[in-house]
Amino acid sequence: MPELRSLPVPDGLAGERLDAGLARLLGLSRSAAADLAEAGAVVVDGREAGKSDRLRAGSWLEVSLPDPPSAVEVVAEPVPGLHIVHDDDDLVVVDKPVGVAAHPSPGWTGPTVVGGLAGAGYRIATSGAAERQGVVHRLDVGTSGLMVVAKSEYAYSRLKQAFRDRTVDKTYHALVQGHPDPLRGTIDAPIGRHPSADWKWAVVAGGKPSITHYEVLEAFRAASLAEIHLETGRTHQIRVHFSALRHPCVGDLTYGADPTLAARLGLTRQWLHAVRLGFVHPGTDEPVEFESPYPEDLAHALEAIADS
């Protein structure tokens, strides 16, 4: 079980960023403190805090610390279906299949991208927590598509900064129920922990700013195929935002999708795929872009709904 630490903010940390102050208070690295904040594990005066929030003396901090690293040991073993799209001295781009986590975490015993790369003999950056070395962004276990993993320390630093600066082009395709109106738009709604189901996320007052741009590519009788660009990268962002619009991703039963439609299409997960990933290469300073085709289950479902 995660360890809960509760303590007041001392006068000496007043005005400090949360990640910097938390690192000093608990003896963590600043990146580890930032990861805790981004995971929703830091609460200040009863509200979830962001890593760049400024601390106030006397405020009450509650921090959920993860299990020790031994509980999330990296298992180095090949992962079937994990396809290497690009590989060089600085980074490796993978096409992640469904059912694979980005990195080990408490309670997850299945395959991971980090473990799959280690099992295939890849050496990745040692920056970051031991169980997520080289990982600069993540995809849900139930979401397939492109991920970049840093191999050099320099690449790790540059890529992390690029994601922080929102200069990485992350493009997804999603099959969503119904027909979003307008057909092209921006969803700007804060996301935080679900008020009654702690394994889910929701649009909530006081959540972290979250921005999703979308455009419907093709409309079918029961659903629409949308192209999505993320300006922010919150956990479950696309799934939460479209659920809030009452157009959940087809097959996403966690966020209100129709189970009958999912069964008819043979889907056992949300129809969501990271189709393109573009960024400035940290080693060459040249723009690069990678693409991923739809996996078989999503392609089959799309064909089935187009024919219905």
Coordinates of C-alpha atoms in Angstrom, one line a residue:
M1 CA 0.0 0.0 0.0
P2 CA 1.2 3.5 -0.7
E3 CA 2.5 5.4 2.3
L4 CA 0.7 8.6 3.2
R5 CA 2.8 11.5 4.5
S6 CA 1.0 14.5 6.1
L7 CA 2.9 17.6 7.2
P8 CA 2.7 21.4 7.3
V9 CA 4.7 23.6 4.9
P10 CA 7.5 25.3 6.9
D11 CA 8.1 29.0 6.7
G12 CA 11.4 28.5 4.9
L13 CA 9.6 27.0 1.8
A14 CA 7.1 29.7 1.4
G15 CA 7.0 30.8 -2.3
E16 CA 8.9 27.7 -3.6
R17 CA 7.5 25.6 -6.4
L18 CA 5.8 22.5 -5.1
D19 CA 8.1 20.1 -6.8
A20 CA 11.2 21.9 -5.5
G21 CA 9.8 22.2 -2.0
L22 CA 8.6 18.6 -1.8
A23 CA 12.0 17.4 -3.0
R24 CA 13.7 19.2 -0.1
L25 CA 11.1 18.1 2.5
L26 CA 11.1 14.4 1.6
G27 CA 14.6 13.9 0.2
L28 CA 13.4 13.1 -3.3
S29 CA 14.8 14.2 -6.7
R30 CA 12.9 17.1 -8.2
S31 CA 11.7 15.0 -11.1
A32 CA 10.4 12.4 -8.7
A33 CA 8.5 15.1 -6.8
A34 CA 7.1 16.4 -10.1
D35 CA 6.0 12.9 -11.1
L36 CA 4.1 12.6 -7.8
A37 CA 2.3 15.8 -8.5
E38 CA 1.5 14.9 -12.0
A39 CA 0.1 11.6 -10.8
G40 CA -2.3 13.4 -8.5
A41 CA -0.5 12.1 -5.4
V42 CA 0.0 15.5 -3.7
V43 CA -2.8 17.4 -2.0
V44 CA -2.4 20.8 -0.4
D45 CA -5.2 22.0 2.0
G46 CA -7.5 19.4 0.6
R47 CA -7.0 20.1 -3.1
E48 CA -4.9 18.3 -5.6
A49 CA -1.8 20.3 -6.3
G50 CA 0.3 20.9 -9.5
K51 CA 4.0 20.7 -9.6
S52 CA 4.4 24.4 -10.4
D53 CA 2.1 25.6 -7.7
R54 CA 3.7 27.9 -5.2
L55 CA 3.8 26.8 -1.5
R56 CA 2.4 28.8 1.3
A57 CA 3.7 28.6 4.9
G58 CA 1.3 26.7 7.1
S59 CA -0.5 24.9 4.3
W60 CA -1.1 21.2 5.0
L61 CA 0.6 18.8 2.6
E62 CA -0.6 15.2 2.1
V63 CA 1.6 13.1 -0.1
S64 CA 0.9 9.5 -1.2
L65 CA 4.3 7.9 -1.7
P66 CA 4.5 4.8 -4.0
D67 CA 5.6 1.4 -2.9
P68 CA 9.4 0.9 -2.7
P69 CA 11.1 0.2 -6.1
S70 CA 11.4 -3.5 -5.2
A71 CA 7.6 -3.7 -5.6
V72 CA 7.8 -2.5 -9.1
E73 CA 10.9 -4.2 -10.4
V74 CA 11.6 -4.1 -14.1
V75 CA 11.1 -7.5 -15.6
A76 CA 13.4 -7.8 -18.7
E77 CA 11.5 -10.0 -21.2
P78 CA 10.5 -9.7 -24.8
V79 CA 7.0 -8.3 -25.4
P80 CA 5.1 -9.9 -28.3
G81 CA 3.8 -7.2 -30.7
L82 CA 6.1 -4.4 -29.4
H83 CA 7.4 -3.1 -32.8
I84 CA 10.5 -0.9 -33.1
V85 CA 9.6 1.9 -35.5
H86 CA 12.9 3.8 -35.2
D87 CA 16.2 3.3 -33.3
D88 CA 19.3 5.5 -33.1
D89 CA 22.0 6.4 -30.5
D90 CA 19.6 8.9 -28.7
L91 CA 16.2 7.3 -28.8
V92 CA 13.9 4.5 -29.8
V93 CA 10.4 4.9 -31.0
V94 CA 8.1 1.9 -30.4
D95 CA 4.6 1.0 -31.6
K96 CA 3.0 -0.2 -28.3
P97 CA 0.4 -2.9 -28.5
V98 CA -2.7 -3.0 -26.3
G99 CA -2.3 -4.7 -22.9
V100 CA 1.2 -3.3 -22.4
A101 CA 2.0 -0.6 -19.8
A102 CA 4.6 2.0 -20.4
H103 CA 6.6 1.0 -17.2
P104 CA 6.1 -1.1 -14.1
S105 CA 3.8 0.3 -11.3
P106 CA 2.3 -1.1 -8.1
G107 CA -0.4 -3.6 -8.8
W108 CA 0.6 -4.2 -12.5
T109 CA 2.0 -7.6 -13.3
G110 CA 1.7 -7.6 -17.1
P111 CA 4.3 -6.7 -19.8
T112 CA 5.8 -3.2 -20.0
V113 CA 7.6 -1.1 -22.7
V114 CA 10.6 -0.7 -20.4
G115 CA 10.8 -4.4 -19.7
G116 CA 10.3 -5.3 -23.4
L117 CA 13.1 -3.0 -24.5
A118 CA 15.4 -4.4 -21.8
G119 CA 14.5 -7.9 -22.8
A120 CA 15.3 -7.1 -26.4
G121 CA 18.8 -5.8 -25.4
Y122 CA 18.2 -2.1 -25.6
R123 CA 20.1 0.2 -23.2
I124 CA 18.0 3.2 -22.3
A125 CA 18.6 6.4 -20.3
T126 CA 19.1 5.9 -16.5
S127 CA 17.4 9.2 -15.7
G128 CA 14.1 9.1 -13.9
A129 CA 12.8 6.5 -11.3
A130 CA 14.4 3.1 -11.6
E131 CA 11.2 1.5 -13.0
R132 CA 10.6 4.1 -15.6
Q133 CA 14.1 4.9 -16.9
G134 CA 14.0 6.6 -20.3
V135 CA 10.3 7.1 -20.3
V136 CA 9.4 10.7 -21.2
H137 CA 5.6 10.1 -21.8
R138 CA 3.1 7.4 -21.4
L139 CA 0.1 5.6 -23.1
D140 CA -2.6 3.8 -21.1
V141 CA -2.4 0.0 -21.0
G142 CA -5.6 -0.1 -23.1
T143 CA -4.3 2.5 -25.7
S144 CA -2.0 1.4 -28.6
G145 CA 0.4 3.4 -30.7
L146 CA 3.6 5.4 -30.7
M147 CA 5.9 6.1 -27.8
V148 CA 9.4 7.5 -27.8
V149 CA 11.9 6.3 -25.1
A150 CA 15.2 8.1 -24.5
K151 CA 18.5 6.1 -24.8
S152 CA 20.9 8.8 -23.9
E153 CA 20.8 11.1 -20.9
Y154 CA 21.0 14.2 -23.2
A155 CA 18.0 12.9 -25.2
Y156 CA 16.0 12.3 -22.0
S157 CA 16.5 15.8 -20.8
R158 CA 15.7 17.4 -24.2
L159 CA 12.6 15.2 -24.7
K160 CA 11.3 15.8 -21.2
Q161 CA 11.6 19.6 -21.8
A162 CA 9.9 19.3 -25.2
F163 CA 6.9 17.6 -23.6
R164 CA 6.8 20.2 -20.9
D165 CA 7.0 23.0 -23.5
R166 CA 4.2 21.3 -25.5
T167 CA 6.2 21.3 -28.7
V168 CA 5.7 17.6 -29.3
D169 CA 2.9 16.8 -31.8
K170 CA 0.9 14.0 -30.4
T171 CA -1.8 12.9 -32.8
Y172 CA -4.5 10.3 -31.9
H173 CA -7.4 8.8 -33.8
A174 CA -10.5 7.9 -31.7
L175 CA -13.8 6.3 -32.7
V176 CA -16.3 8.1 -30.5
Q177 CA -20.0 7.4 -30.0
G178 CA -22.5 9.7 -31.8
H179 CA -21.6 12.9 -33.7
P180 CA -19.7 15.6 -31.9
D181 CA -21.1 19.1 -32.5
P182 CA -19.3 21.1 -33.8
L183 CA -17.4 18.7 -36.0
R184 CA -14.1 20.6 -35.2
G185 CA -13.4 22.2 -31.9
T186 CA -11.4 22.4 -28.7
I187 CA -12.3 20.9 -25.3
D188 CA -10.9 23.1 -22.5
A189 CA -11.9 21.5 -19.2
P190 CA -9.9 20.8 -16.0
I191 CA -9.3 17.1 -15.1
G192 CA -8.8 15.7 -11.7
R193 CA -9.5 12.6 -9.7
H194 CA -13.1 11.3 -9.9
P195 CA -15.0 12.4 -6.8
S196 CA -16.3 9.0 -6.0
A197 CA -14.2 6.4 -8.0
D198 CA -10.5 6.9 -7.3
W199 CA -9.4 4.6 -10.2
K200 CA -11.0 7.1 -12.7
W201 CA -10.5 10.7 -13.7
A202 CA -13.2 13.3 -14.4
V203 CA -13.8 16.9 -15.4
V204 CA -13.9 18.6 -12.0
A205 CA -13.6 22.2 -10.7
G206 CA -10.1 22.7 -9.4
G207 CA -8.6 20.0 -11.7
K208 CA -5.5 20.5 -13.8
P209 CA -5.9 22.6 -17.0
S210 CA -6.5 20.2 -19.9
I211 CA -6.9 21.1 -23.6
T212 CA -7.9 18.7 -26.4
H213 CA -8.3 19.7 -30.1
Y214 CA -10.3 17.5 -32.3
E215 CA -11.7 17.2 -35.9
V216 CA -14.2 14.6 -37.1
L217 CA -12.7 12.8 -40.1
E218 CA -15.6 10.6 -40.9
A219 CA -19.1 10.2 -39.5
F220 CA -21.0 6.9 -39.4
R221 CA -24.5 6.0 -38.3
A222 CA -23.5 5.3 -34.7
A223 CA -20.1 6.8 -34.3
S224 CA -17.5 9.3 -35.6
L225 CA -13.8 8.9 -36.4
A226 CA -12.0 11.9 -34.9
E227 CA -8.4 13.1 -35.2
I228 CA -7.1 14.5 -31.9
H229 CA -4.2 16.7 -30.9
L230 CA -3.3 17.0 -27.3
E231 CA -2.1 20.4 -26.0
T232 CA -1.7 18.9 -22.5
G233 CA -1.1 15.3 -21.4
R234 CA -3.3 14.4 -18.5
T235 CA -4.0 10.8 -17.5
H236 CA -7.0 9.5 -19.6
Q237 CA -7.4 13.0 -21.1
I238 CA -9.0 12.0 -24.4
R239 CA -11.2 9.4 -22.7
V240 CA -12.4 11.8 -20.0
H241 CA -13.0 14.8 -22.3
F242 CA -15.1 12.9 -24.8
S243 CA -17.0 11.2 -22.1
A244 CA -17.8 14.6 -20.6
L245 CA -19.2 15.6 -24.0
R246 CA -21.4 12.4 -23.9
H247 CA -19.4 11.0 -26.8
P248 CA -17.2 8.4 -25.1
C249 CA -14.6 6.4 -27.1
V250 CA -16.3 3.3 -28.5
G251 CA -15.5 0.3 -26.3
D252 CA -14.5 2.5 -23.3
L253 CA -16.8 0.9 -20.7
T254 CA -15.0 2.7 -17.9
Y255 CA -16.1 6.0 -19.2
G256 CA -19.7 5.3 -20.2
A257 CA -19.5 3.6 -23.6
D258 CA -22.3 1.4 -24.8
P259 CA -21.4 -2.3 -24.0
T260 CA -23.8 -3.6 -26.7
L261 CA -22.0 -1.6 -29.4
A262 CA -18.6 -2.7 -28.2
A263 CA -19.7 -6.3 -28.2
R264 CA -21.1 -6.0 -31.7
L265 CA -17.8 -4.6 -33.0
G266 CA -15.8 -7.2 -31.1
L267 CA -14.0 -4.5 -29.0
T268 CA -12.6 -5.4 -25.6
R269 CA -10.9 -1.9 -25.1
Q270 CA -11.4 1.7 -26.1
W271 CA -11.0 2.6 -29.8
L272 CA -8.1 4.9 -29.3
H273 CA -4.7 4.9 -31.1
A274 CA -1.6 7.1 -31.1
V275 CA -1.2 7.4 -34.9
R276 CA 1.5 10.1 -35.3
L277 CA 4.3 11.4 -33.1
G278 CA 6.4 14.4 -34.2
F279 CA 9.2 16.3 -32.4
V280 CA 12.6 17.9 -32.9
H281 CA 15.2 15.2 -32.7
P282 CA 17.4 15.9 -29.6
G283 CA 20.6 14.7 -31.4
T284 CA 20.2 16.4 -34.8
D285 CA 17.8 19.3 -34.1
E286 CA 15.9 18.3 -37.2
P287 CA 12.1 17.7 -37.1
V288 CA 11.1 14.0 -37.3
E289 CA 7.7 12.3 -37.5
F290 CA 6.6 8.7 -37.2
E291 CA 3.3 7.0 -38.0
S292 CA 1.5 3.9 -36.9
P293 CA -1.3 2.0 -38.7
Y294 CA -4.4 0.9 -36.9
P295 CA -3.9 -2.5 -35.2
E296 CA -6.1 -5.4 -36.3
D297 CA -8.8 -5.1 -33.6
L298 CA -9.4 -1.4 -34.3
A299 CA -9.3 -1.8 -38.1
H300 CA -11.9 -4.6 -37.8
A301 CA -14.2 -2.5 -35.6
L302 CA -13.9 0.5 -37.9
E303 CA -14.8 -1.6 -41.0
A304 CA -17.7 -3.2 -39.1
I305 CA -19.2 0.2 -38.1
A306 CA -18.7 1.6 -41.6
D307 CA -20.7 -1.3 -43.0
S308 CA -23.5 -1.1 -40.5

